[in-house]
XYZ file of C-alpha atoms in Angstrom:
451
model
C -2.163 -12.097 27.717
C -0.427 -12.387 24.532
C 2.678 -10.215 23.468
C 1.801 -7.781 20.931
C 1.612 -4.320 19.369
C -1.021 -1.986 17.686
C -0.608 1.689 15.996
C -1.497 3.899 13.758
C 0.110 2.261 10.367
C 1.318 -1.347 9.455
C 4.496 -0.156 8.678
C 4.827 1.381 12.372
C 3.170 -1.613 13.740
C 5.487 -4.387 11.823
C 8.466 -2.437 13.516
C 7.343 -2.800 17.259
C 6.570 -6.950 16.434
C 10.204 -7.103 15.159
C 11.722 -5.392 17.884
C 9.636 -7.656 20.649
C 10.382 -10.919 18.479
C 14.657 -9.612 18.934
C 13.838 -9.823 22.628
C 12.922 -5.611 23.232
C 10.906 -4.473 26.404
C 7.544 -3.026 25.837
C 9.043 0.071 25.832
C 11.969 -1.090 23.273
C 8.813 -1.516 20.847
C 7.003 2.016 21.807
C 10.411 3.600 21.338
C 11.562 1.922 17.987
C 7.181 2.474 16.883
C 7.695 5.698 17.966
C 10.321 6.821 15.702
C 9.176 4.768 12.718
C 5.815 6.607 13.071
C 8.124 9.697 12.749
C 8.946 8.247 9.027
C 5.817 6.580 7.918
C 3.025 8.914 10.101
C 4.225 12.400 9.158
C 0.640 13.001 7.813
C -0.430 12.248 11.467
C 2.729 13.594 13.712
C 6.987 13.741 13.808
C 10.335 13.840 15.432
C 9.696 17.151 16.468
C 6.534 16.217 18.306
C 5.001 16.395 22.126
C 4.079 13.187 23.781
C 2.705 11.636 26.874
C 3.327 8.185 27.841
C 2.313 5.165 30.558
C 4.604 2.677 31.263
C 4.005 -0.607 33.598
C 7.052 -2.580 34.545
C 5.583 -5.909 35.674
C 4.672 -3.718 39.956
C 4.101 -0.172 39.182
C 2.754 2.256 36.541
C 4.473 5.588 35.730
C 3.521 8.542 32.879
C 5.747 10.430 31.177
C 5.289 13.673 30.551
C 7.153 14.501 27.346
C 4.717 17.160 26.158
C 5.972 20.407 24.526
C 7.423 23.282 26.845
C 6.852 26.603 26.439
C 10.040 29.021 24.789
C 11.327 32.245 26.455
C 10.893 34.117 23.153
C 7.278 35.321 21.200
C 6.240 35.962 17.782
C 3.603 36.649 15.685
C 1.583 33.704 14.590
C 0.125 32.668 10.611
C -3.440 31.853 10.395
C -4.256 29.493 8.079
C -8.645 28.317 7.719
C -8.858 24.454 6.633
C -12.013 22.535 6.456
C -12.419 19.722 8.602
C -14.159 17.547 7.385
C -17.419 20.340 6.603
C -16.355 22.297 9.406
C -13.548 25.364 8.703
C -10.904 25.437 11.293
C -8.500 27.882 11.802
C -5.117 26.695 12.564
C -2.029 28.945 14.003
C 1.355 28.022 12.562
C 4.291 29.330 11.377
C 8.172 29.390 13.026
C 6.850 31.248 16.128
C 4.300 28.708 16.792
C 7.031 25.760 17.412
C 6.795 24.799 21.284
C 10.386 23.608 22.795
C 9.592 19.557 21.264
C 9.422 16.538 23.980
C 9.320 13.333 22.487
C 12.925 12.884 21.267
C 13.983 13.589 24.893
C 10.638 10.977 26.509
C 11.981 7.858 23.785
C 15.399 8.573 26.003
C 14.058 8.759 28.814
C 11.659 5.467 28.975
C 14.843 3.514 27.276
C 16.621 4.673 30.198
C 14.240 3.246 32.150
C 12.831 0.059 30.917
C 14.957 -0.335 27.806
C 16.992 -3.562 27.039
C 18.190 -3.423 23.145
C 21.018 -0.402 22.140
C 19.690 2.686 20.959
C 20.978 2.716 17.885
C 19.311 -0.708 17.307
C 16.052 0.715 18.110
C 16.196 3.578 15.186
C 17.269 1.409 12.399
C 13.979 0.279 11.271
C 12.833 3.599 11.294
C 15.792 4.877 8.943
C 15.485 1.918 6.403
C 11.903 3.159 6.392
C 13.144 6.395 5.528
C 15.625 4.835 3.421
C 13.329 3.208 1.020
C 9.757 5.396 1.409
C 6.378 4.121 2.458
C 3.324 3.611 0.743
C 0.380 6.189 2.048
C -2.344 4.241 3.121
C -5.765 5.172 2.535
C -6.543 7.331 5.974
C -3.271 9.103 5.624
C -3.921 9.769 1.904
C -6.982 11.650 2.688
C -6.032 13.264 6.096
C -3.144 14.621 3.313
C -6.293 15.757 0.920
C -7.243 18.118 3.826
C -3.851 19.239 5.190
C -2.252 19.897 1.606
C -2.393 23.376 1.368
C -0.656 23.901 5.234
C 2.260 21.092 4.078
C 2.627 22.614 0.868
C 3.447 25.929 1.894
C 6.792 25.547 1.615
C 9.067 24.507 -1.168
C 10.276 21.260 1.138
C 6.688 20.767 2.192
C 5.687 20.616 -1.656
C 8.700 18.300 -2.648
C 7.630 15.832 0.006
C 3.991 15.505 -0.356
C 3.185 16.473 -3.720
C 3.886 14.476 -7.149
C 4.050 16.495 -10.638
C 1.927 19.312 -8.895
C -0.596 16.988 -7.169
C -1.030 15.981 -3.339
C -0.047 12.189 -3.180
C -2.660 9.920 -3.521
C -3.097 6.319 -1.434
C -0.583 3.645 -3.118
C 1.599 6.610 -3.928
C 5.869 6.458 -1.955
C 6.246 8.945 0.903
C 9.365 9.369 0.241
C 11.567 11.939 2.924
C 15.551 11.522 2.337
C 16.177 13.982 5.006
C 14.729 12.052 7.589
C 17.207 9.711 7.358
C 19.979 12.189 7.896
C 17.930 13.368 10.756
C 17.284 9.748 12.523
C 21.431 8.559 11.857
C 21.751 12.072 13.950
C 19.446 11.146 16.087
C 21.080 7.588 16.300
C 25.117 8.364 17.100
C 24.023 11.311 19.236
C 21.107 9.712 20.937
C 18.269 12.179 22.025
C 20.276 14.943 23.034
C 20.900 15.528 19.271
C 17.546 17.728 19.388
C 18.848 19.534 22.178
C 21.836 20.140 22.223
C 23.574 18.481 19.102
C 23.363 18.325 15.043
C 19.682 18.840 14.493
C 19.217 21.763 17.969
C 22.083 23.377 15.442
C 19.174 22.989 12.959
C 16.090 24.070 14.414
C 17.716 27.079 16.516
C 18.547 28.360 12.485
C 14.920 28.191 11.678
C 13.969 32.272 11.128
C 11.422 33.480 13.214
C 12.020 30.768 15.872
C 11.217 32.118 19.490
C 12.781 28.486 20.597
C 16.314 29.937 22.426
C 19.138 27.560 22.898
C 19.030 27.567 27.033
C 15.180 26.545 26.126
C 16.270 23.652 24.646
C 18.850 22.486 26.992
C 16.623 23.023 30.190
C 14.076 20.679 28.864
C 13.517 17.608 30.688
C 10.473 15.047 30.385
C 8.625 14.813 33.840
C 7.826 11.743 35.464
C 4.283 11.570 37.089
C 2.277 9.912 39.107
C -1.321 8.406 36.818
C -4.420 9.262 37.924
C -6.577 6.384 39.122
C -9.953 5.715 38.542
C -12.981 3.036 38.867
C -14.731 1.573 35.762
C -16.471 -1.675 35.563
C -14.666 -3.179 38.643
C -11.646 -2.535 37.101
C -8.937 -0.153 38.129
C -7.873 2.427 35.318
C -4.583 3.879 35.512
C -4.130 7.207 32.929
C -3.963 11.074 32.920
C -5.740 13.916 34.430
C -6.328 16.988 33.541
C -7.486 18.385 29.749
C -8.279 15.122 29.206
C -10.962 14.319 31.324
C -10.701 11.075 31.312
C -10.637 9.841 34.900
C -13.587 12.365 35.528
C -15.708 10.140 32.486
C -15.039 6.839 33.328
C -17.057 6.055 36.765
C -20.051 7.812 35.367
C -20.095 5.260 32.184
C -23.331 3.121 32.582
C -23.459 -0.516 32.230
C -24.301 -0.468 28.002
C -24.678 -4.924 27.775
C -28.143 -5.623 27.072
C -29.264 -1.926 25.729
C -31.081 -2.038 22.631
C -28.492 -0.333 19.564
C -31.426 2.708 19.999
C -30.782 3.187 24.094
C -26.678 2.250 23.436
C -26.312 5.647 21.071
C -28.641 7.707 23.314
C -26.907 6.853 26.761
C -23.732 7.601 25.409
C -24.935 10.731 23.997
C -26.140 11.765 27.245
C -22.794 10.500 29.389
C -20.245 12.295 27.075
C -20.202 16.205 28.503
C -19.671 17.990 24.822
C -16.683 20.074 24.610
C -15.986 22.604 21.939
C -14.807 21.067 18.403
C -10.899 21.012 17.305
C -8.714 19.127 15.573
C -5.029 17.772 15.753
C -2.536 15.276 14.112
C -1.864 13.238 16.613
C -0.861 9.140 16.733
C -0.890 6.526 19.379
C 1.264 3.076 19.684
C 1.329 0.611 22.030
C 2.984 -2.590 23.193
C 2.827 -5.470 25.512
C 5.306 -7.753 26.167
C 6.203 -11.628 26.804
C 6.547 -10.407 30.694
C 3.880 -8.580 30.829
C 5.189 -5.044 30.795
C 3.055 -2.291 29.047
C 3.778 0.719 27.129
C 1.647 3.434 25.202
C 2.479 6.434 23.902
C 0.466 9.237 22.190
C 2.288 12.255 20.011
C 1.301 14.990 18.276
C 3.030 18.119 16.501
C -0.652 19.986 16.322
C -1.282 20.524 12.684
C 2.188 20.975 12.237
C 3.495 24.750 11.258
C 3.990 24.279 7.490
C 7.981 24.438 7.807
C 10.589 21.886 7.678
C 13.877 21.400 9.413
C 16.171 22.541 6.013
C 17.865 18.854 4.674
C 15.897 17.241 7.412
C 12.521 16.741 6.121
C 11.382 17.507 9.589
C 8.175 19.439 10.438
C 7.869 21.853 12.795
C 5.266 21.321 15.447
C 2.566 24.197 16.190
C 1.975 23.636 19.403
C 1.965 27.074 20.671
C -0.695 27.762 18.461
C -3.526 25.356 18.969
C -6.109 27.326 20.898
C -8.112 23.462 21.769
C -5.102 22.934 24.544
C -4.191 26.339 25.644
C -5.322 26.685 29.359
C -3.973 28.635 32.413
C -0.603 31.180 31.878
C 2.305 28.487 31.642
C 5.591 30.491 31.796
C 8.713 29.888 29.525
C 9.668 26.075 31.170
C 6.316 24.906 31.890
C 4.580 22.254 29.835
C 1.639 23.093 28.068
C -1.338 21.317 28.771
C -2.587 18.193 26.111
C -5.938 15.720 26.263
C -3.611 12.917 25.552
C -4.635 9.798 27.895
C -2.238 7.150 27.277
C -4.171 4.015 29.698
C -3.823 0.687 31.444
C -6.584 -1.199 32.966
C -5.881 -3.652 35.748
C -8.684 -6.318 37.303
C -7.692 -8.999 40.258
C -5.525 -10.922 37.552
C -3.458 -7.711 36.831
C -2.828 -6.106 33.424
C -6.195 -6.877 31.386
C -5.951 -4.109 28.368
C -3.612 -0.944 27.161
C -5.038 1.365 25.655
C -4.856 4.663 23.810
C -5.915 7.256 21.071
C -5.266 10.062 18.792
C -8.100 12.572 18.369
C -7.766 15.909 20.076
C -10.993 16.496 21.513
C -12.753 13.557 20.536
C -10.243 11.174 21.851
C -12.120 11.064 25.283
C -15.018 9.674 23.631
C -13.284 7.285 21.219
C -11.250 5.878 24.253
C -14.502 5.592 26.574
C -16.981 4.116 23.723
C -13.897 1.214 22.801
C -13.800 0.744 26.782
C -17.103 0.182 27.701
C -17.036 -2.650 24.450
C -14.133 -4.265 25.525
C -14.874 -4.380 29.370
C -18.608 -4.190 29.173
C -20.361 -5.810 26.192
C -17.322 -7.958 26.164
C -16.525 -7.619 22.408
C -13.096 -8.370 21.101
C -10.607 -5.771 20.619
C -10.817 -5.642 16.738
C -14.780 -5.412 16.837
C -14.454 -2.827 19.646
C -12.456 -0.163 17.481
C -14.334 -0.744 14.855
C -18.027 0.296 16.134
C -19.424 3.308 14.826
C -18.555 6.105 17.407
C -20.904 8.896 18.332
C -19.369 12.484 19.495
C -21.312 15.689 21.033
C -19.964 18.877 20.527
C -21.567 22.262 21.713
C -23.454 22.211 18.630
C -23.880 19.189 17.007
C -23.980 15.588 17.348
C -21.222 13.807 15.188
C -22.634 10.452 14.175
C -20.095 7.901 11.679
C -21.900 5.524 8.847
C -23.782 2.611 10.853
C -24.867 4.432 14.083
C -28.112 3.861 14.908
C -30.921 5.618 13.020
C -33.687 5.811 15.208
C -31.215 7.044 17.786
C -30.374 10.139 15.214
C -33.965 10.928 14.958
C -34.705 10.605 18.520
C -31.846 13.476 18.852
C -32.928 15.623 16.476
C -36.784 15.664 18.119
C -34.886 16.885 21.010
C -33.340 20.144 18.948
C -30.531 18.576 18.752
C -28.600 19.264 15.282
C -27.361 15.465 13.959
C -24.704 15.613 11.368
C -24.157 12.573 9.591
C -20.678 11.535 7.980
C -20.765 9.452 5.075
C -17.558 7.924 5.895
C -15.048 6.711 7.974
C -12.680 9.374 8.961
C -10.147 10.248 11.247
C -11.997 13.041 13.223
C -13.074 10.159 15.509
C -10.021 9.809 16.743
C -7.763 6.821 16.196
C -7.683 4.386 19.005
C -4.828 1.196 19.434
C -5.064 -1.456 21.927
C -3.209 -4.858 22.879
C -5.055 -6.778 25.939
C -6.988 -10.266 26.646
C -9.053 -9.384 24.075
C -7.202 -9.288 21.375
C -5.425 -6.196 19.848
C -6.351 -3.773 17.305
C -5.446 -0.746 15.162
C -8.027 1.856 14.436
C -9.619 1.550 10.782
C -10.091 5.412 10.908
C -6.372 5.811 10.895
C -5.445 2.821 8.700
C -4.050 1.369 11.752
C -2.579 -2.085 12.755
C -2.324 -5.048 15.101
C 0.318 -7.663 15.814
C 0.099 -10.493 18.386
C 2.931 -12.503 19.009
């Protein structure tokens, strides 16, 4: 297998390949992607995020779990309706909807572990990127269009994303000075700069935070064991719980040799619908010259609609999206997430990693790109880009290109079809690097990079 990286923007995606070209791990790239995406992805997610993560290290796989924590305090939360896509969501934010953040303290944590360049090496393309401003691509630009009125709320929010009164448009400089003040904290204190140093000072001065300082000393990312599951002859190596991915994958059917009619309908049929919801989330991952695997998915929610003052930072909302809230976690415990960061092993070893953004619909994106890479045997890049098909309680989401007859055939069921006219980023955003090639998702304006 190749060396090589994929994610969720070029600019992210350019960083990892640079980093593994100076010699990095795997998990040098994921960490260095990681907090470039934090700089060029802030449509999509930030420093501030939660985060899962899978790491292989050439004999054994290990996740991180870097997700948010719960706080010891409470507050009331801000409801705020946005359409997504023609659907009206309505999103919790505000300060008391921050979770305790994870993924500053997981990108410590796996360099710990598996890391081989310095720290500070591994943030510098990330703060020349916030340096200098990146160019919105078009997926961002119109995730933006829908989120505009949340990251505008603010004065900051406005002065970051807007341009003489009007969201900014594809083409147009994200430009977020504070981040680099933020990330040269971040690189001469290291990680515990969220918790404990320059920009926990920060955060704890937020008003309305229920986010204590104990809170954000006691957090630690866990270390887990994956859950394991069958697919294809292959053994699959990712996370249980919300995201119900080992649960999916033995039940996939063999899909080669289906007409494009019985593909959409026996995929329609496999994927158990699950209520609708929506998240920014991003994914990265990276493969190295040694074969050594990382991927790494992490999302702030929506975000709350505040910023770290001088930081450019967005708060995450965690505590307020209702799709991942499950069970009573007390103040400590991590809150749950569908995130299913994913390595897939056959008799030769490491044969594909794999993950996606997407909130709910990231099961399906990940299990539809699966069964084309390790079933109809397309390459990576063709496998991403297939029109994706995702059941909810009450519809049938169906992108441009899915099979007609297979729409119709719903629909004389009683199912309700709804038809997008265009690629968008509700179905999920999903990165891979393996035999077959690697790709970024179109959806997402994502990129690939083999070495």
């Amino acid at each position: 297998m190749k060396p090589g990286v994929a994610a969720g923007h070029p600019a992210t995606a350019e960083v990892g390949s640079e980093v593994l070209a100076d010699g990095g791990t795997a998990v040098d790239a994921v960490v260095s992607m990681a907090l470039a995406s934090c700089v060029a992805e802030t449509v999509m997610s930030g420093l501030l995020a939660g985060c899962h993560a899978i790491m292989f290290d050439g004999s054994r796989v290990m996740n991180l779990d870097g997700f948010a924590a719960v706080p010891s305090g409470e507050g009331e939360l801000t409801e705020l309706s946005i359409p997504f896509g023609d659907e009206p969501v309505v999103y919790s934010i505000g300060a008391a909807s921050c979770a305790v953040p994870g993924l500053p303290a997981a990108l410590g944590e796996l360099w710990e572990r598996l890391g081989r360049l310095p720290w500070a090496r591994l943030c510098e393309p990330a703060l020349e990127l916030a340096r200098s401003g990146v160019p919105l691509p078009e997926m961002h630009a119109r995730s933006l269009e829908m989120f505009g009125e949340l990251y505008s709320l603010e004065p900051a929010g406005a002065a970051l994303f807007t341009s003489d009164g009007r969201i900014l448009g594809e083409g147009q400089a994200l430009r977020q000075p504070g981040l680099a003040q933020a990330l040269e904290a971040l690189a001469e204190e290291g990680a515990a700069s969220v918790y404990r140093g320059s920009l926990a000072e920060a955060l704890l001065a937020v008003d309305g935070l229920v986010i204590s300082a104990d809170d954000l000393a006691a957090y630690r990312p866990l270390w887990r064991d994956p859950a394991v599951a069958e697919v294809y002859d292959r053994r699959v190596a990712t996370r249980g719980g919300l995201s119900g991915l080992p649960e999916l994958l033995p039940r996939l059917p063999r899909l080669a040799g289906l007409t494009a009619t019985e593909r959409v309908l026996t995929l329609v049929r496999v994927f158990e619908p699950v209520p609708a919801g929506g998240e920014h989330t991003t994914n990265m991952v990276a493969v190295d010259a040694h074969g050594r695997a990382c991927v790494l998915t992490h999302s702030l929610g929506v975000g709350a609609g505040l910023w770290l003052p001088g930081f450019d930072t967005q708060l995450n909302n965690l505590l307020g999206e209702s799709d991942i809230a499950h069970g009573e976690p007390q103040p400590g415990d991590h809150l749950e997430s569908r995130m299913a960061p994913t390595l897939v092993f056959d008799g030769n070893g490491l044969e594909l990693a794999i993950g996606s953004a997407g909130a709910t619909r990231l099961r399906t994106a990940l299990a539809t790109v699966l069964a084309a890479i390790l079933d109809e045997g397309f390459d990576a890049e063709t496998a991403v880009s297939l029109p994706r098909v995702h059941p909810t309680l009450d519809l049938v989401d169906a992108e441009p290109g899915v099979d007609g007859a297979a729409l119709v055939a719903l629909e004389e069921t009683g199912r309700t079809v709804r038809r997008w006219d265009r690629l968008h980023h509700y179905f999920g955003g999903v990165s891979c690097v393996g035999r077959a090639g690697a790709a970024g998702d179109p959806r997402r304006s994502g990129a690939a990079i083999l070495l």
